[in-house]
CSV table of C-alpha atoms in Angstrom, one decimal:
chain,number,residue,atom,x,y,z
A,1,MET,CA,-69.4,12.4,53.6
A,2,LYS,CA,-66.6,9.8,53.8
A,3,VAL,CA,-63.4,11.1,52.1
A,4,VAL,CA,-60.0,9.6,51.5
A,5,VAL,CA,-57.3,12.2,51.1
A,6,PHE,CA,-54.4,10.7,49.2
A,7,GLY,CA,-51.3,12.8,50.1
A,8,GLY,CA,-52.8,14.2,53.2
A,9,ASP,CA,-49.5,15.1,55.0
A,10,GLY,CA,-48.3,17.7,52.5
A,11,PHE,CA,-48.5,21.5,52.1
A,12,CYS,CA,-52.0,21.4,50.6
A,13,GLY,CA,-53.2,17.9,51.8
A,14,TRP,CA,-52.7,18.5,55.5
A,15,PRO,CA,-54.8,21.7,55.9
A,16,THR,CA,-57.4,20.2,53.5
A,17,SER,CA,-57.7,17.1,55.7
A,18,LEU,CA,-58.2,19.2,58.8
A,19,HIS,CA,-60.7,21.5,57.1
A,20,LEU,CA,-62.8,18.6,55.8
A,21,SER,CA,-62.8,17.0,59.3
A,22,ALA,CA,-63.8,20.3,60.9
A,23,GLN,CA,-66.8,20.5,58.5
A,24,GLY,CA,-68.0,17.1,59.8
A,25,HIS,CA,-66.6,14.8,57.0
A,26,GLU,CA,-65.1,11.4,58.0
A,27,VAL,CA,-61.5,11.6,56.7
A,28,VAL,CA,-58.9,8.9,56.1
A,29,ILE,CA,-55.4,10.1,55.1
A,30,VAL,CA,-53.2,7.9,52.9
A,31,ASP,CA,-49.6,9.2,52.8
A,32,ASN,CA,-46.2,7.4,52.8
A,33,LEU,CA,-44.6,10.6,54.2
A,34,VAL,CA,-42.4,10.8,51.1
A,35,ARG,CA,-42.4,14.6,51.3
A,36,ARG,CA,-40.6,14.4,54.6
A,37,CYS,CA,-38.1,12.0,52.9
A,38,ALA,CA,-37.4,14.7,50.3
A,39,ASP,CA,-36.4,17.1,53.1
A,40,ILE,CA,-33.8,14.5,54.2
A,41,GLU,CA,-32.6,14.1,50.6
A,42,LEU,CA,-32.3,17.9,50.0
A,43,GLU,CA,-30.9,18.5,53.5
A,44,VAL,CA,-33.5,21.2,54.2
A,45,SER,CA,-36.5,21.4,56.6
A,46,SER,CA,-39.7,23.3,56.6
A,47,LEU,CA,-39.2,26.7,58.1
A,48,THR,CA,-42.0,25.9,60.5
A,49,PRO,CA,-41.5,22.9,62.7
A,50,ILE,CA,-43.6,20.0,61.5
A,51,SER,CA,-44.8,17.5,64.2
A,52,ALA,CA,-44.7,13.8,63.6
A,53,MET,CA,-47.9,12.5,61.9
A,54,SER,CA,-49.1,10.7,65.1
A,55,ALA,CA,-48.6,14.0,67.1
A,56,ARG,CA,-50.6,15.9,64.5
A,57,LEU,CA,-53.5,13.5,64.6
A,58,GLN,CA,-53.5,13.4,68.4
A,59,ALA,CA,-53.5,17.2,68.6
A,60,TRP,CA,-56.5,17.3,66.2
A,61,ALA,CA,-58.4,14.7,68.2
A,62,GLU,CA,-57.8,16.7,71.4
A,63,ILE,CA,-58.9,20.0,69.9
A,64,SER,CA,-61.8,19.0,67.6
A,65,GLY,CA,-63.0,15.7,69.0
A,66,GLN,CA,-62.7,14.3,65.5
A,67,LEU,CA,-60.6,11.3,64.6
A,68,ILE,CA,-58.6,11.2,61.3
A,69,ARG,CA,-57.1,7.8,60.4
A,70,HIS,CA,-53.7,7.6,58.7
A,71,LEU,CA,-52.6,4.8,56.5
A,72,ASN,CA,-48.9,4.7,55.4
A,73,PHE,CA,-48.4,3.2,51.9
A,74,ASP,CA,-47.3,4.2,48.5
A,75,VAL,CA,-50.2,5.0,46.2
A,76,ALA,CA,-48.0,4.6,43.1
A,77,LYS,CA,-47.0,1.1,44.1
A,78,ASP,CA,-49.5,-0.5,46.5
A,79,TYR,CA,-52.5,-0.9,44.2
A,80,TYR,CA,-54.0,-3.6,46.2
A,81,ARG,CA,-53.9,-1.5,49.4
A,82,ILE,CA,-55.9,1.1,47.6
A,83,ALA,CA,-58.4,-1.5,46.4
A,84,ALA,CA,-58.7,-2.9,50.0
A,85,LEU,CA,-59.3,0.6,51.4
A,86,LEU,CA,-62.1,1.4,49.0
A,87,GLU,CA,-63.7,-1.9,49.8
A,88,ASP,CA,-63.4,-1.5,53.5
A,89,PHE,CA,-64.1,2.3,53.9
A,90,ARG,CA,-66.5,2.7,50.9
A,91,PRO,CA,-65.8,6.5,50.5
A,92,ASP,CA,-68.1,8.9,48.8
A,93,ALA,CA,-65.1,10.7,47.3
A,94,VAL,CA,-61.3,10.7,47.2
A,95,VAL,CA,-59.1,13.8,47.0
A,96,HIS,CA,-55.9,13.2,45.1
A,97,PHE,CA,-52.8,15.1,46.2
A,98,ALA,CA,-50.4,12.1,46.1
A,99,GLU,CA,-48.0,13.4,43.5
A,100,GLN,CA,-44.5,15.0,43.5
A,101,ARG,CA,-45.6,18.6,43.2
A,102,ALA,CA,-42.4,20.7,42.5
A,103,ALA,CA,-41.3,21.7,39.0
A,104,PRO,CA,-37.7,22.4,40.0
A,105,TYR,CA,-37.4,19.1,41.8
A,106,SER,CA,-38.7,17.3,38.7
A,107,MET,CA,-35.9,18.9,36.7
A,108,LYS,CA,-32.9,18.2,39.0
A,109,SER,CA,-31.6,15.1,37.2
A,110,GLU,CA,-32.7,12.1,35.1
A,111,ARG,CA,-33.5,10.3,38.4
A,112,HIS,CA,-35.8,13.0,39.5
A,113,LYS,CA,-37.5,13.2,36.1
A,114,ARG,CA,-38.1,9.5,36.0
A,115,TYR,CA,-39.3,9.4,39.6
A,116,THR,CA,-41.8,12.3,39.0
A,117,VAL,CA,-43.3,10.5,35.9
A,118,ASP,CA,-43.3,7.1,37.5
A,119,ASN,CA,-44.9,8.3,40.8
A,120,ASN,CA,-47.4,10.8,39.5
A,121,VAL,CA,-48.8,8.9,36.6
A,122,ALA,CA,-48.9,5.5,38.4
A,123,ALA,CA,-50.6,7.1,41.4
A,124,SER,CA,-53.4,8.6,39.3
A,125,HIS,CA,-53.9,5.5,37.3
A,126,ASN,CA,-53.9,3.2,40.4
A,127,ILE,CA,-56.6,5.3,42.0
A,128,LEU,CA,-58.8,5.4,38.9
A,129,CYS,CA,-58.3,1.7,38.2
A,130,ALA,CA,-59.2,0.7,41.8
A,131,ILE,CA,-62.3,2.8,41.7
A,132,VAL,CA,-63.5,1.1,38.5
A,133,GLU,CA,-62.7,-2.4,39.9
A,134,SER,CA,-64.5,-1.6,43.2
A,135,GLY,CA,-67.8,-1.0,41.3
A,136,GLN,CA,-68.5,2.0,43.5
A,137,ASP,CA,-69.6,5.5,42.4
A,138,ILE,CA,-66.7,7.4,43.9
A,139,HIS,CA,-66.0,11.1,43.0
A,140,VAL,CA,-62.4,11.9,42.3
A,141,VAL,CA,-61.2,15.5,43.1
A,142,HIS,CA,-57.7,16.0,41.8
A,143,LEU,CA,-55.4,18.9,42.4
A,144,GLY,CA,-54.0,19.9,39.1
A,145,THR,CA,-52.1,23.0,38.0
A,146,MET,CA,-52.6,26.1,35.8
A,147,GLY,CA,-49.2,25.0,34.3
A,148,VAL,CA,-50.9,22.5,32.1
A,149,TYR,CA,-52.0,25.4,29.9
A,150,GLY,CA,-48.6,27.0,29.6
A,151,TYR,CA,-48.3,30.7,30.1
A,152,GLY,CA,-49.2,33.3,27.4
A,153,GLY,CA,-50.7,33.2,24.0
A,154,GLY,CA,-52.8,36.3,24.6
A,155,ALA,CA,-56.2,34.5,24.5
A,156,PRO,CA,-58.2,33.9,27.7
A,157,ILE,CA,-57.6,30.5,29.2
A,158,PRO,CA,-61.0,28.8,29.7
A,159,GLU,CA,-61.9,26.3,32.4
A,160,GLY,CA,-60.5,23.2,30.8
A,161,TYR,CA,-62.2,23.1,27.4
A,162,ALA,CA,-62.0,24.9,24.1
A,163,ASN,CA,-64.5,25.0,21.3
A,164,VAL,CA,-62.8,24.5,17.9
A,165,GLU,CA,-63.7,23.8,14.3
A,166,ILE,CA,-61.9,21.1,12.2
A,167,MET,CA,-62.2,20.5,8.5
A,168,SER,CA,-64.0,17.3,7.5
A,169,ALA,CA,-62.9,15.2,4.6
A,170,ASP,CA,-65.7,16.7,2.4
A,171,GLY,CA,-64.6,20.3,3.3
A,172,ARG,CA,-67.3,21.0,5.9
A,173,ARG,CA,-66.4,22.8,9.2
A,174,VAL,CA,-67.2,20.5,12.1
A,175,SER,CA,-67.5,22.0,15.7
A,176,ARG,CA,-65.9,20.1,18.5
A,177,GLU,CA,-65.2,20.6,22.2
A,178,ILE,CA,-61.7,19.5,23.2
A,179,LEU,CA,-59.4,19.7,26.2
A,180,TYR,CA,-57.6,23.0,26.0
A,181,PRO,CA,-54.2,22.3,24.3
A,182,ALA,CA,-51.6,21.4,26.8
A,183,ASP,CA,-48.2,23.3,26.9
A,184,PRO,CA,-46.3,22.0,30.0
A,185,GLY,CA,-43.2,23.8,31.1
A,186,SER,CA,-41.5,21.1,33.2
A,187,VAL,CA,-41.6,17.3,33.7
A,188,TYR,CA,-43.9,17.9,36.7
A,189,HIS,CA,-46.3,19.9,34.6
A,190,MET,CA,-46.1,17.2,31.9
A,191,THR,CA,-47.4,14.6,34.4
A,192,LYS,CA,-50.4,16.8,35.1
A,193,THR,CA,-51.2,16.9,31.4
A,194,LEU,CA,-51.0,13.1,31.4
A,195,ASP,CA,-53.4,13.0,34.3
A,196,GLN,CA,-55.9,15.0,32.2
A,197,LEU,CA,-55.9,12.2,29.6
A,198,LEU,CA,-56.3,9.5,32.2
A,199,PHE,CA,-59.3,11.3,33.6
A,200,TYR,CA,-60.7,11.9,30.2
A,201,TYR,CA,-60.5,8.2,29.3
A,202,TYR,CA,-61.8,6.7,32.6
A,203,ASN,CA,-64.6,9.3,32.5
A,204,LYS,CA,-65.6,8.4,29.0
A,205,ASN,CA,-65.1,4.6,29.3
A,206,ASP,CA,-66.2,3.9,32.9
A,207,ARG,CA,-68.2,7.0,33.8
A,208,VAL,CA,-65.9,7.8,36.7
A,209,ARG,CA,-66.9,11.2,38.1
A,210,VAL,CA,-63.9,13.5,38.2
A,211,THR,CA,-63.3,17.2,39.1
A,212,ASP,CA,-59.9,18.5,38.1
A,213,LEU,CA,-58.8,21.7,39.8
A,214,HIS,CA,-56.1,23.6,37.9
A,215,GLN,CA,-54.5,25.5,40.7
A,216,GLY,CA,-52.4,28.6,40.6
A,217,VAL,CA,-49.3,29.3,42.8
A,218,VAL,CA,-50.2,28.8,46.5
A,219,TRP,CA,-49.1,31.4,49.1
A,220,GLY,CA,-49.6,31.7,52.8
A,221,THR,CA,-48.9,29.1,55.4
A,222,ASN,CA,-51.7,28.5,57.8
A,223,THR,CA,-55.5,28.0,57.8
A,224,ARG,CA,-58.0,28.4,60.6
A,225,GLU,CA,-57.4,24.8,61.6
A,226,THR,CA,-53.6,24.7,61.4
A,227,LYS,CA,-53.4,27.9,63.6
A,228,SER,CA,-55.4,26.3,66.4
A,229,ASP,CA,-52.4,24.4,67.9
A,230,PRO,CA,-48.6,24.5,67.3
A,231,ARG,CA,-48.6,20.8,66.6
A,232,LEU,CA,-50.9,21.4,63.7
A,233,ILE,CA,-48.8,24.1,61.9
A,234,ASN,CA,-48.5,23.7,58.2
A,235,ARG,CA,-45.3,23.4,56.1
A,236,PHE,CA,-43.4,26.6,55.0
A,237,ASP,CA,-41.1,25.6,52.2
A,238,TYR,CA,-38.5,28.3,51.3
A,239,ASP,CA,-35.8,26.3,49.4
A,240,GLY,CA,-35.2,26.5,45.7
A,241,ASP,CA,-37.0,23.3,44.9
A,242,TYR,CA,-40.2,23.3,46.9
A,243,GLY,CA,-40.6,27.0,48.0
A,244,THR,CA,-43.3,28.9,46.0
A,245,VAL,CA,-42.4,32.3,44.7
A,246,LEU,CA,-44.4,34.6,47.0
A,247,ASN,CA,-43.7,32.6,50.1
A,248,ARG,CA,-40.0,32.7,49.2
A,249,PHE,CA,-40.1,36.5,48.8
A,250,LEU,CA,-41.8,36.9,52.2
A,251,MET,CA,-39.3,34.6,54.0
A,252,GLN,CA,-36.3,36.3,52.3
A,253,ALA,CA,-37.6,39.7,53.4
A,254,ALA,CA,-38.1,38.4,57.0
A,255,ILE,CA,-34.4,37.3,57.3
A,256,GLY,CA,-32.8,40.2,55.4
A,257,TYR,CA,-32.0,38.1,52.3
A,258,PRO,CA,-32.3,39.8,48.9
A,259,LEU,CA,-35.5,39.0,47.0
A,260,THR,CA,-34.4,36.6,44.3
A,261,VAL,CA,-36.1,37.4,41.0
A,262,HIS,CA,-35.2,35.2,38.0
A,263,GLY,CA,-34.6,36.8,34.7
A,264,LYS,CA,-36.5,40.1,34.3
A,265,GLY,CA,-39.3,39.0,36.6
A,266,GLY,CA,-41.7,39.3,33.7
A,267,GLN,CA,-43.4,36.0,34.4
A,268,THR,CA,-47.1,36.5,35.1
A,269,ARG,CA,-48.7,33.8,37.2
A,270,ALA,CA,-52.0,33.0,38.9
A,271,PHE,CA,-52.1,32.9,42.7
A,272,ILE,CA,-54.3,31.5,45.5
A,273,HIS,CA,-54.1,31.7,49.3
A,274,ILE,CA,-53.9,28.3,51.1
A,275,GLN,CA,-57.2,29.1,53.0
A,276,ASP,CA,-58.9,29.3,49.6
A,277,THR,CA,-57.3,26.1,48.4
A,278,VAL,CA,-59.0,24.1,51.2
A,279,ARG,CA,-62.3,25.9,50.6
A,280,CYS,CA,-62.1,25.1,46.9
A,281,ILE,CA,-61.6,21.4,47.6
A,282,GLU,CA,-64.7,21.4,49.8
A,283,LEU,CA,-66.7,23.2,47.2
A,284,ALA,CA,-65.7,20.6,44.6
A,285,LEU,CA,-66.7,17.8,46.9
A,286,LEU,CA,-70.1,19.3,47.6
A,287,HIS,CA,-70.8,19.9,43.9
A,288,PRO,CA,-69.7,16.8,42.0
A,289,PRO,CA,-70.6,16.3,38.3
A,290,ALA,CA,-73.5,13.9,37.6
A,291,ARG,CA,-72.6,10.4,36.6
A,292,GLY,CA,-72.1,10.4,32.9
A,293,ASP,CA,-71.1,14.1,32.8
A,294,ARG,CA,-67.7,15.0,31.3
A,295,VAL,CA,-64.8,15.7,33.6
A,296,GLN,CA,-65.5,18.9,35.5
A,297,ILE,CA,-62.6,21.4,35.4
A,298,PHE,CA,-62.2,24.6,37.4
A,299,ASN,CA,-59.3,27.1,37.3
A,300,GLN,CA,-58.5,27.3,41.0
A,301,MET,CA,-57.0,30.8,41.3
A,302,THR,CA,-58.1,34.2,42.7
A,303,GLU,CA,-55.7,36.8,41.2
A,304,ILE,CA,-52.9,37.3,38.7
A,305,HIS,CA,-49.5,39.1,39.3
A,306,ARG,CA,-46.2,39.6,37.5
A,307,VAL,CA,-43.3,38.4,39.6
A,308,ARG,CA,-41.2,41.6,39.6
A,309,GLU,CA,-44.3,43.5,40.7
A,310,LEU,CA,-44.7,41.1,43.6
A,311,ALA,CA,-41.1,41.6,44.5
A,312,GLU,CA,-41.5,45.4,44.4
A,313,LEU,CA,-44.6,45.2,46.6
A,314,ILE,CA,-42.8,43.1,49.2
A,315,ALA,CA,-39.7,45.3,49.0
A,316,LYS,CA,-41.9,48.4,49.6
A,317,LEU,CA,-43.7,46.7,52.5
A,318,THR,CA,-40.5,45.4,54.2
A,319,GLY,CA,-37.6,47.4,53.0
A,320,ALA,CA,-36.0,44.4,51.4
A,321,SER,CA,-33.6,44.7,48.4
A,322,ILE,CA,-34.2,42.9,45.1
A,323,GLU,CA,-31.5,40.8,43.3
A,324,TYR,CA,-32.1,39.8,39.6
A,325,LEU,CA,-30.5,36.5,38.8
A,326,PRO,CA,-30.4,34.3,35.6
A,327,ASN,CA,-33.5,32.3,35.0
A,328,PRO,CA,-33.0,28.5,35.4
A,329,ARG,CA,-36.2,27.8,33.5
A,330,ASN,CA,-36.8,27.5,29.8
A,331,GLU,CA,-39.6,30.0,29.5
A,332,ALA,CA,-40.5,33.3,28.0
A,333,ALA,CA,-38.9,36.4,29.7
A,334,GLU,CA,-42.3,38.1,29.6
A,335,ASN,CA,-45.8,36.8,29.4
A,336,ASP,CA,-49.4,38.0,29.8
A,337,LEU,CA,-52.0,35.7,31.4
A,338,ILE,CA,-55.7,36.0,31.1
A,339,VAL,CA,-57.7,33.3,33.0
A,340,GLU,CA,-61.4,32.5,33.3
A,341,ALA,CA,-62.1,31.5,36.8
A,342,LYS,CA,-65.9,31.8,37.4
A,343,GLY,CA,-66.9,28.3,38.4
A,344,LEU,CA,-65.7,28.1,42.0
A,345,VAL,CA,-66.8,31.7,42.7
A,346,GLU,CA,-70.3,30.8,41.4
A,347,LEU,CA,-70.3,27.8,43.8
A,348,GLY,CA,-69.6,30.2,46.7
A,349,LEU,CA,-65.9,30.9,46.9
A,350,LYS,CA,-65.1,34.3,48.4
A,351,PRO,CA,-61.6,35.0,47.2
A,352,THR,CA,-58.8,35.9,49.7
A,353,ARG,CA,-56.9,38.8,48.1
A,354,LEU,CA,-53.2,39.6,48.5
A,355,GLU,CA,-53.6,42.2,51.2
A,356,ARG,CA,-51.1,43.9,53.5
A,357,GLY,CA,-52.3,42.2,56.6
A,358,LEU,CA,-52.0,38.7,55.2
A,359,LEU,CA,-48.6,39.4,53.8
A,360,GLU,CA,-47.4,40.7,57.2
A,361,GLU,CA,-48.8,37.6,58.8
A,362,VAL,CA,-46.6,35.4,56.6
A,363,VAL,CA,-43.6,37.6,57.3
A,364,ASP,CA,-44.3,37.3,61.0
A,365,VAL,CA,-44.3,33.5,60.8
A,366,ALA,CA,-41.1,33.6,58.9
A,367,LYS,CA,-39.5,35.9,61.5
A,368,ARG,CA,-40.7,33.7,64.3
A,369,TYR,CA,-38.8,30.7,62.9
A,370,ALA,CA,-35.9,32.5,61.2
A,371,ASP,CA,-33.4,30.6,63.3
A,372,ARG,CA,-34.5,27.4,61.4
A,373,CYS,CA,-33.5,28.9,58.0
A,374,ASP,CA,-30.5,27.5,56.2
A,375,ARG,CA,-29.5,30.4,53.9
A,376,GLN,CA,-27.5,28.0,51.7
A,377,ARG,CA,-30.7,26.3,50.6
A,378,ILE,CA,-32.5,29.5,49.4
A,379,PRO,CA,-31.0,29.7,45.9
A,380,CYS,CA,-32.5,27.6,43.1
A,381,THR,CA,-30.0,25.0,41.9
A,382,SER,CA,-32.2,23.0,39.5
A,383,VAL,CA,-31.9,23.9,35.9
A,384,TRP,CA,-34.1,23.1,32.9
A,385,ARG,CA,-31.5,22.3,30.3
A,386,ARG,CA,-28.6,19.9,30.5
A,387,GLY,CA,-25.3,21.7,30.7
A,388,ALA,CA,-26.9,24.9,31.9
A,389,LYS,CA,-25.0,26.7,34.7
A,390,VAL,CA,-26.3,26.5,38.3
A,391,LEU,CA,-27.7,29.8,39.5
A,392,PRO,CA,-25.4,31.9,41.7
A,393,ALA,CA,-26.5,32.9,45.1
A,394,ALA,CA,-27.4,36.5,45.8
A,395,LYS,CA,-24.3,38.7,46.4
A,396,GLY,CA,-22.6,38.0,49.6
A,397,GLU,CA,-24.6,34.8,50.2
A,398,THR,CA,-23.6,31.1,50.0
A,399,ALA,CA,-25.5,28.4,48.1
A,400,ALA,CA,-25.3,24.7,48.7
A,401,VAL,CA,-24.8,22.8,45.5
A,402,ASP,CA,-24.5,19.0,45.5
A,403,GLY,CA,-23.1,19.1,49.0
A,404,TYR,CA,-20.6,21.9,48.4
A,405,ALA,CA,-20.8,25.5,49.6
A,406,VAL,CA,-20.5,28.1,46.9
A,407,HIS,CA,-20.0,31.7,47.9
A,408,THR,CA,-20.9,34.7,45.7
A,409,ARG,CA,-19.1,38.0,46.2
């Protein structure tokens, strides 16, 4: 099919674009390369060396014989470019990654909070509005987050919807199906809950077909396609704003930095390997809801782990030490998480589990590029509440905070 990948240069978007192209789909990437600009702002780079977009696309053409076109414009601001693309390309589906994806980044300052809301909500709405105005039947596949549900409560989290009873005016119990109540834990997660309402409305009012994938924490670096040439290698973020928890642990172990656990490490989270991410996107594209059906929601995760248990696993595997630091987030110290995630498995997903071989593969990648690591960028310096103290670095390490080096003895 013909697919537009909005945000196709990022951590999930790039390997997804290659995977879809490898499966024979015609892919157009729309990306204004803003994630690369964030690296400049934060004075940090991907641990893995990222090629220029033109070099990436040239390498893919040489290896696969497939062409991927790239358009550079801002999805949140250039509505008429989206409309023109839909009219010209006439895609069967669009995959929407074009959102600021990091919770810590969204909490850095009032500027980052406003940017995250302005960018994420406007991007989603522009895409939906352009589809309606095009008059085409285009399936939207959106990468959401498990964070829309919050974490905890004890009850199993369903795939998107909850059956409830409400009391009518005459005292009767009336059954209804509603979106599972949102409980965002950051400005970033809040924008994803707003996305849900946008999808709900445009699906109800204009019958736009939508699949919303509530994804867990992604780990791993490469997929089959990104491993096929050094120019295609995927991002490996390790800094305190964009690095995901398991990848940060693996990188820290590789360079001899203490594994940084926030609070007691009692946070329980859902996880998924990057190879499964791209497969889930493909499965969603191949199994769209019928026109007129409600928004299709899948919980895109394969396993659940407690953070301190992950740290203990990595420490045992690598010999790394563990450092417990204050938690910069406003969240429960401990939580349980029960998630229903049958939909994608029933469509054919064969989950990649957190196994020793895959963990070692990520550690090997981190060791190979360890000389590119800036240890000052490892600590988390974004905090959730105004006036909260910035996290210290691990003992004996230095953190970079607003351009200053802060050493912890």
